[in-house]
Structure formats: C-alpha cells, structure tokens
Tab-separated table of N, CA and C in Angstrom:
chain	number	residue	atom	x	y	z
I	20	MET	N	-47.099	-22.784	-15.635
I	20	MET	CA	-46.136	-21.233	-15.163
I	20	MET	C	-45.678	-20.974	-16.321
I	21	LYS	N	-45.777	-19.618	-16.403
I	21	LYS	CA	-44.639	-18.758	-17.461
I	21	LYS	C	-43.658	-18.108	-16.990
I	22	LYS	N	-42.472	-18.121	-17.661
I	22	LYS	CA	-41.424	-17.396	-17.625
I	22	LYS	C	-41.892	-16.072	-17.838
I	23	CYS	N	-40.511	-15.345	-16.929
I	23	CYS	CA	-40.764	-13.809	-16.959
I	23	CYS	C	-39.209	-13.140	-17.636
I	24	LYS	N	-39.681	-12.149	-18.559
I	24	LYS	CA	-38.723	-11.547	-19.020
I	24	LYS	C	-38.528	-10.542	-18.333
I	25	ILE	N	-37.090	-10.113	-17.894
I	25	ILE	CA	-36.435	-9.231	-17.019
I	25	ILE	C	-35.395	-8.135	-18.076
I	26	THR	N	-35.225	-7.009	-18.114
I	26	THR	CA	-35.128	-6.223	-18.748
I	26	THR	C	-34.014	-5.502	-18.043
I	27	VAL	N	-33.012	-5.228	-18.160
I	27	VAL	CA	-32.273	-3.906	-17.228
I	27	VAL	C	-32.688	-3.185	-17.980
I	28	LEU	N	-33.339	-1.817	-16.926
I	28	LEU	CA	-33.468	-0.816	-17.817
I	28	LEU	C	-32.745	0.505	-17.395
I	29	LYS	N	-31.931	0.565	-16.373
I	29	LYS	CA	-31.107	1.650	-15.722
I	29	LYS	C	-30.407	1.292	-14.625
I	30	ARG	N	-28.955	1.823	-15.128
I	30	ARG	CA	-28.213	1.328	-14.036
I	30	ARG	C	-27.914	2.978	-13.402
I	31	ASN	N	-28.061	2.801	-11.938
I	31	ASN	CA	-27.587	4.449	-11.424
I	31	ASN	C	-26.761	4.489	-10.610
I	32	PHE	N	-26.311	5.666	-10.136
I	32	PHE	CA	-25.128	5.900	-9.559
I	32	PHE	C	-25.233	7.366	-8.750
I	33	ASP	N	-25.268	7.132	-7.552
I	33	ASP	CA	-25.243	8.310	-6.428
I	33	ASP	C	-24.146	8.891	-5.973
I	34	GLU	N	-23.702	9.681	-6.928
I	34	GLU	CA	-22.211	10.276	-6.550
I	34	GLU	C	-21.866	10.550	-4.938
I	35	GLU	N	-23.008	11.587	-4.226
I	35	GLU	CA	-22.926	12.437	-3.163
I	35	GLU	C	-22.831	11.168	-2.230
I	36	LEU	N	-23.728	10.226	-2.220
I	36	LEU	CA	-23.909	9.189	-1.512
I	36	LEU	C	-22.331	8.103	-1.342
I	37	SER	N	-22.003	8.196	-2.673
I	37	SER	CA	-20.812	7.130	-2.906
I	37	SER	C	-19.442	8.212	-2.305
I	38	LYS	N	-19.440	9.590	-2.639
I	38	LYS	CA	-18.539	10.164	-2.039
I	38	LYS	C	-18.259	10.122	-0.533
I	39	GLN	N	-19.418	10.107	-0.153
I	39	GLN	CA	-19.782	10.006	1.504
I	39	GLN	C	-19.478	8.536	2.161
I	40	TYR	N	-20.072	7.325	1.094
I	40	TYR	CA	-19.788	6.290	2.217
I	40	TYR	C	-19.479	5.184	1.340
I	41	GLY	N	-19.441	5.465	-0.227
I	41	GLY	CA	-18.604	4.512	-0.538
I	41	GLY	C	-17.072	4.425	-0.705
I	42	ILE	N	-16.197	3.013	-1.357
I	42	ILE	CA	-14.783	2.939	-1.241
I	42	ILE	C	-14.423	4.011	-2.495
I	43	ASP	N	-13.187	4.221	-2.787
I	43	ASP	CA	-12.596	5.032	-3.857
I	43	ASP	C	-12.835	4.219	-5.336
I	44	GLY	N	-13.119	5.053	-5.943
I	44	GLY	CA	-12.980	4.371	-7.489
I	44	GLY	C	-14.426	3.404	-7.703
I	45	LEU	N	-15.751	3.713	-6.700
I	45	LEU	CA	-16.505	3.115	-6.695
I	45	LEU	C	-17.508	3.781	-8.096
I	46	THR	N	-18.247	3.016	-8.841
I	46	THR	CA	-19.122	2.838	-10.389
I	46	THR	C	-20.276	2.520	-9.943
I	47	ALA	N	-21.097	2.811	-11.318
I	47	ALA	CA	-22.416	1.874	-11.488
I	47	ALA	C	-22.031	0.709	-11.284
I	48	CYS	N	-23.164	-0.052	-11.455
I	48	CYS	CA	-22.732	-1.680	-11.030
I	48	CYS	C	-22.378	-2.316	-12.359
I	49	PRO	N	-21.226	-2.859	-11.997
I	49	PRO	CA	-20.408	-3.398	-13.167
I	49	PRO	C	-20.893	-5.040	-13.608
I	50	MET	N	-22.033	-5.295	-12.878
I	50	MET	CA	-22.654	-7.146	-13.197
I	50	MET	C	-23.384	-6.758	-14.562
I	51	LEU	N	-24.264	-5.908	-14.421
I	51	LEU	CA	-25.185	-5.552	-15.408
I	51	LEU	C	-25.137	-4.429	-16.151
I	52	LYS	N	-25.505	-4.552	-17.925
I	52	LYS	CA	-25.635	-3.501	-18.407
I	52	LYS	C	-27.164	-3.005	-18.822
I	53	GLU	N	-27.265	-2.056	-18.967
I	53	GLU	CA	-28.465	-1.481	-20.120
I	53	GLU	C	-29.070	-2.577	-21.257
I	54	GLY	N	-30.111	-2.915	-21.135
I	54	GLY	CA	-30.556	-3.278	-22.277
I	54	GLY	C	-30.501	-4.684	-22.203
I	55	GLN	N	-29.577	-5.315	-21.161
I	55	GLN	CA	-29.473	-6.923	-21.239
I	55	GLN	C	-31.353	-7.468	-20.987
I	56	GLU	N	-31.171	-8.542	-21.274
I	56	GLU	CA	-32.482	-9.361	-20.714
I	56	GLU	C	-32.073	-10.680	-20.327
I	57	PHE	N	-33.108	-10.826	-19.451
I	57	PHE	CA	-32.817	-12.516	-18.839
I	57	PHE	C	-34.159	-13.101	-18.918
I	58	TYR	N	-34.481	-14.038	-18.537
I	58	TYR	CA	-35.730	-15.088	-18.425
I	58	TYR	C	-35.533	-16.186	-17.295
I	59	ALA	N	-36.723	-15.602	-16.854
I	59	ALA	CA	-36.802	-16.458	-15.289
I	59	ALA	C	-37.912	-16.840	-14.686
I	60	ASP	N	-38.292	-17.863	-13.900
I	60	ASP	CA	-39.355	-18.329	-13.291
I	60	ASP	C	-39.527	-18.193	-11.721
I	61	TRP	N	-38.295	-19.476	-11.331
I	61	TRP	CA	-38.477	-19.538	-9.988
I	61	TRP	C	-36.692	-19.487	-9.369
I	62	GLU	N	-36.024	-19.608	-10.295
I	62	GLU	CA	-34.478	-19.510	-10.054
I	62	GLU	C	-34.330	-18.396	-10.653
I	63	CYS	N	-32.868	-18.068	-10.055
I	63	CYS	CA	-32.099	-16.865	-10.258
I	63	CYS	C	-31.683	-17.088	-11.639
I	64	PRO	N	-31.659	-16.197	-13.048
I	64	PRO	CA	-31.024	-16.603	-14.011
I	64	PRO	C	-29.756	-16.581	-14.002
I	65	LYS	N	-28.850	-17.199	-15.093
I	65	LYS	CA	-27.457	-17.554	-15.472
I	65	LYS	C	-26.675	-16.003	-15.474
I	66	GLY	N	-25.782	-15.356	-14.906
I	66	GLY	CA	-25.347	-14.325	-15.160
I	66	GLY	C	-25.978	-13.161	-14.538
I	67	PHE	N	-27.087	-13.429	-13.720
I	67	PHE	CA	-27.774	-12.242	-12.974
I	67	PHE	C	-27.323	-12.223	-11.786
I	68	CYS	N	-27.034	-10.612	-11.301
I	68	CYS	CA	-26.591	-10.802	-9.476
I	68	CYS	C	-27.425	-11.194	-8.922
I	69	ASN	N	-26.916	-11.888	-7.892
I	69	ASN	CA	-27.765	-12.738	-6.421
I	69	ASN	C	-28.278	-12.163	-5.887
I	70	GLU	N	-27.496	-10.733	-5.494
I	70	GLU	CA	-28.397	-9.608	-4.683
I	70	GLU	C	-29.494	-9.147	-5.144
I	71	ALA	N	-29.307	-8.868	-6.849
I	71	ALA	CA	-30.390	-8.147	-7.088
I	71	ALA	C	-31.551	-9.252	-7.020
I	72	TRP	N	-31.524	-10.337	-7.505
I	72	TRP	CA	-32.220	-11.408	-7.544
I	72	TRP	C	-33.016	-11.505	-6.414
I	73	LYS	N	-32.585	-11.235	-5.126
I	73	LYS	CA	-33.013	-11.330	-3.512
I	73	LYS	C	-34.595	-10.128	-3.630
I	74	ALA	N	-33.524	-8.996	-4.395
I	74	ALA	CA	-34.569	-7.668	-4.532
I	74	ALA	C	-35.892	-8.140	-5.217
I	75	ILE	N	-35.517	-9.112	-6.294
I	75	ILE	CA	-36.567	-8.831	-7.114
I	75	ILE	C	-37.606	-9.943	-7.601
I	76	TYR	N	-37.338	-10.942	-6.588
I	76	TYR	CA	-37.681	-12.569	-7.264
I	76	TYR	C	-38.939	-12.590	-6.953
I	77	GLN	N	-39.640	-11.737	-5.853
I	77	GLN	CA	-41.245	-12.118	-5.546
I	77	GLN	C	-41.719	-11.459	-6.736
I	78	TYR	N	-41.491	-10.434	-7.326
I	78	TYR	CA	-42.132	-10.289	-8.318
I	78	TYR	C	-41.944	-11.095	-9.898
I	79	VAL	N	-40.965	-11.719	-9.974
I	79	VAL	CA	-40.985	-12.581	-10.739
I	79	VAL	C	-41.990	-14.034	-10.821
I	80	PHE	N	-41.653	-14.398	-9.349
I	80	PHE	CA	-42.574	-15.524	-8.883
I	80	PHE	C	-43.874	-15.151	-8.924
I	81	ALA	N	-44.720	-14.001	-8.327
I	81	ALA	CA	-45.953	-13.411	-8.565
I	81	ALA	C	-46.550	-13.467	-10.033
I	82	LEU	N	-45.660	-13.129	-10.957
I	82	LEU	CA	-46.162	-12.951	-12.475
I	82	LEU	C	-45.875	-14.268	-13.260
I	83	SER	N	-44.819	-15.324	-12.775
I	83	SER	CA	-45.170	-16.410	-13.564
I	83	SER	C	-45.727	-17.361	-12.768
I	84	HIS	N	-46.224	-17.089	-11.940
I	84	HIS	CA	-47.309	-17.683	-11.462
I	84	HIS	C	-48.819	-17.238	-11.810
I	85	GLY	N	-48.839	-16.396	-12.286
I	85	GLY	CA	-50.286	-16.089	-12.845
I	85	GLY	C	-50.761	-14.646	-12.596
I	86	ALA	N	-50.123	-13.969	-12.039
I	86	ALA	CA	-50.696	-12.484	-10.990
I	86	ALA	C	-50.442	-11.868	-12.288
I	87	SER	N	-51.855	-11.209	-12.713
I	87	SER	CA	-51.460	-10.619	-14.083
I	87	SER	C	-52.335	-8.896	-14.014
I	88	ASP	N	-53.271	-8.629	-12.823
I	88	ASP	CA	-53.859	-7.800	-12.507
I	88	ASP	C	-52.636	-6.521	-11.837
I	89	LEU	N	-52.931	-5.590	-11.962
I	89	LEU	CA	-52.169	-4.481	-11.605
I	89	LEU	C	-51.579	-4.490	-10.285
I	90	PHE	N	-50.474	-4.348	-10.050
I	90	PHE	CA	-50.023	-4.441	-8.400
I	90	PHE	C	-50.437	-3.016	-7.546
I	91	TYR	N	-50.764	-3.042	-6.360
I	91	TYR	CA	-50.689	-2.529	-5.246
I	91	TYR	C	-51.927	-1.448	-5.858
I	92	TYR	N	-53.060	-2.196	-5.866
I	92	TYR	CA	-54.394	-1.655	-6.010
I	92	TYR	C	-54.396	-0.835	-7.553
I	93	GLY	N	-53.843	-0.752	-8.292
I	93	GLY	CA	-53.733	-0.530	-9.578
I	93	GLY	C	-53.073	1.132	-9.417
I	94	ASP	N	-51.963	1.440	-8.709
I	94	ASP	CA	-51.662	2.503	-8.360
I	94	ASP	C	-50.432	3.072	-8.272
I	95	TRP	N	-49.936	2.155	-9.387
I	95	TRP	CA	-48.353	1.967	-9.190
I	95	TRP	C	-48.131	2.008	-10.813
I	96	ILE	N	-47.964	0.731	-11.552
I	96	ILE	CA	-47.844	0.286	-13.310
I	96	ILE	C	-48.818	0.338	-13.793
I	97	LYS	N	-48.895	1.336	-14.822
I	97	LYS	CA	-50.286	0.987	-15.409
I	97	LYS	C	-50.335	-0.125	-16.222
I	98	GLU	N	-49.490	-1.069	-16.950
I	98	GLU	CA	-49.372	-1.870	-17.684
I	98	GLU	C	-49.870	-3.315	-16.868
I	99	LYS	N	-50.895	-4.024	-17.291
I	99	LYS	CA	-51.088	-5.440	-16.608
I	99	LYS	C	-49.903	-6.264	-16.994
I	100	GLY	N	-49.303	-7.352	-15.629
I	100	GLY	CA	-48.407	-7.846	-15.852
I	100	GLY	C	-46.890	-7.803	-16.263
I	101	VAL	N	-46.732	-6.500	-15.975
I	101	VAL	CA	-45.460	-5.807	-15.699
I	101	VAL	C	-45.204	-5.323	-14.259
I	102	ALA	N	-43.283	-5.360	-13.603
I	102	ALA	CA	-43.387	-4.520	-12.785
I	102	ALA	C	-42.350	-3.927	-13.056
I	103	ILE	N	-41.922	-2.683	-12.422
I	103	ILE	CA	-40.779	-1.940	-12.227
I	103	ILE	C	-40.056	-2.141	-11.203
I	104	VAL	N	-39.278	-2.393	-10.864
I	104	VAL	CA	-38.805	-2.574	-9.836
I	104	VAL	C	-36.820	-2.646	-9.664
I	105	SER	N	-36.215	-2.233	-8.329
I	105	SER	CA	-34.989	-2.156	-8.375
I	105	SER	C	-34.074	-3.037	-7.704
I	106	CYS	N	-32.941	-3.172	-7.554
I	106	CYS	CA	-32.074	-3.921	-6.313
I	106	CYS	C	-32.036	-2.785	-5.403
I	107	ASN	N	-31.484	-3.300	-4.300
I	107	ASN	CA	-31.549	-2.819	-2.969
I	107	ASN	C	-29.754	-2.288	-2.844
I	108	ASP	N	-29.307	-1.998	-4.029
I	108	ASP	CA	-27.919	-1.115	-3.972
I	108	ASP	C	-27.884	0.359	-3.546
I	109	GLY	N	-27.891	0.663	-2.513
I	109	GLY	CA	-28.378	2.523	-1.992
I	109	GLY	C	-27.468	2.962	-3.192
I	110	LEU	N	-26.107	2.961	-3.030
I	110	LEU	CA	-25.394	4.065	-3.981
I	110	LEU	C	-25.190	3.523	-5.637
I	111	ARG	N	-25.711	2.302	-5.919
I	111	ARG	CA	-25.528	1.969	-7.512
I	111	ARG	C	-26.798	1.372	-7.775
I	112	PRO	N	-27.708	1.312	-7.623
I	112	PRO	CA	-29.084	0.629	-7.368
I	112	PRO	C	-29.586	0.606	-9.413
I	113	VAL	N	-29.879	-0.520	-9.341
I	113	VAL	CA	-30.238	-1.138	-11.150
I	113	VAL	C	-31.528	-0.931	-11.257
I	114	VAL	N	-32.397	-0.727	-12.114
I	114	VAL	CA	-33.981	-0.768	-12.241
I	114	VAL	C	-34.337	-1.768	-13.278
I	115	PHE	N	-35.208	-2.209	-12.945
I	115	PHE	CA	-35.681	-3.646	-14.166
I	115	PHE	C	-37.003	-3.823	-14.461
I	116	ARG	N	-37.090	-3.896	-15.580
I	116	ARG	CA	-38.691	-3.889	-16.114
I	116	ARG	C	-38.981	-5.818	-15.682
I	117	ILE	N	-39.863	-6.408	-15.576
I	117	ILE	CA	-40.266	-7.747	-15.086
I	117	ILE	C	-41.790	-7.879	-16.080
I	118	GLU	N	-41.861	-8.880	-17.125
I	118	GLU	CA	-43.218	-8.933	-17.598
I	118	GLU	C	-43.300	-10.013	-17.549
I	119	LYS	N	-44.418	-10.887	-17.949
I	119	LYS	CA	-44.630	-12.251	-18.077
I	119	LYS	C	-44.920	-12.069	-19.465
I	120	THR	N	-44.292	-13.653	-19.723
I	120	THR	CA	-44.298	-13.735	-21.017
I	120	THR	C	-45.408	-14.982	-21.444
I	121	ASP	N	-45.356	-15.485	-22.606
I	121	ASP	CA	-46.132	-16.770	-23.070
I	121	ASP	C	-45.170	-18.008	-23.209
I	122	ILE	N	-43.903	-17.910	-22.322
I	122	ILE	CA	-43.166	-18.879	-22.627
I	122	ILE	C	-43.258	-20.013	-21.672
I	123	GLU	N	-43.457	-21.096	-21.736
I	123	GLU	CA	-44.500	-22.254	-20.827
I	123	GLU	C	-42.651	-22.342	-19.692
I	124	SER	N	-42.838	-22.281	-18.709
I	124	SER	CA	-41.949	-22.785	-17.839
I	124	SER	C	-41.416	-24.418	-17.877
I	125	ARG	N	-40.330	-25.110	-17.635
I	125	ARG	CA	-40.204	-26.456	-17.522
I	125	ARG	C	-39.017	-26.553	-16.493
I	126	PRO	N	-39.076	-27.651	-15.464
I	126	PRO	CA	-38.037	-27.954	-14.795
I	126	PRO	C	-36.574	-28.065	-15.458
I	127	ASN	N	-35.297	-27.743	-14.872
I	127	ASN	CA	-34.008	-27.970	-14.908
I	127	ASN	C	-33.909	-27.589	-16.523
I	128	GLU	N	-34.559	-25.913	-17.011
I	128	GLU	CA	-34.321	-25.645	-18.369
I	128	GLU	C	-33.516	-24.624	-17.785
C-alpha cells in the first residue's frame, strides 16, 4: 500500500447562499489553507478536517490500495492516479487534489 498526497487546491465561499443560510460573519473554511499538503492512507491525517476526510477518504483508500486507472470510465480526470474532490460543505467547500505517491505505508506511522 502507498500513501497519497492530499493538496488543498482552493477554498471556496458562496456569498449568496451564505447570506441566505449561513450565520453572520461566516467566511471561507478556517481549518485549511490553500497549498497545505497532507499524506494519508487509511486514516485521517493529523490536522485535517474530519468532515472533509469523510467526503474524500474513499478516493484516498482506492488510490493507496492500487487504483491507478482513470476514475469513472476515463471521463473525469485526465491524469492517472489523481482525483480532484471537495468536502461537502455547501457554503464553503474546499477542493483537494489527491495523488498516489511511491511512499510505502506502514501501520502506526
């Protein structure tokens, strides 16, 4: 099994929906910053948002366990071994790049 590199690509903020549904003062995700990198295999990396992990872990798991073909019949991401996904926060979603690495996974590391 290999580790995957998770890179925070973009923090989005939907101002229109936030005005309608969010609390006063809501801003883009305060937990993650663009450019941050994490490494993971089967468990949430330290400092990573637990809710975001729930939304993306299946891609990390698949890539770390050998999935290397293009996802979804090759009609989604052009690069093999990569997934571009986001957390499920509808007002301030964060977009991630997940890529398989050559780093071996070891239990309890």
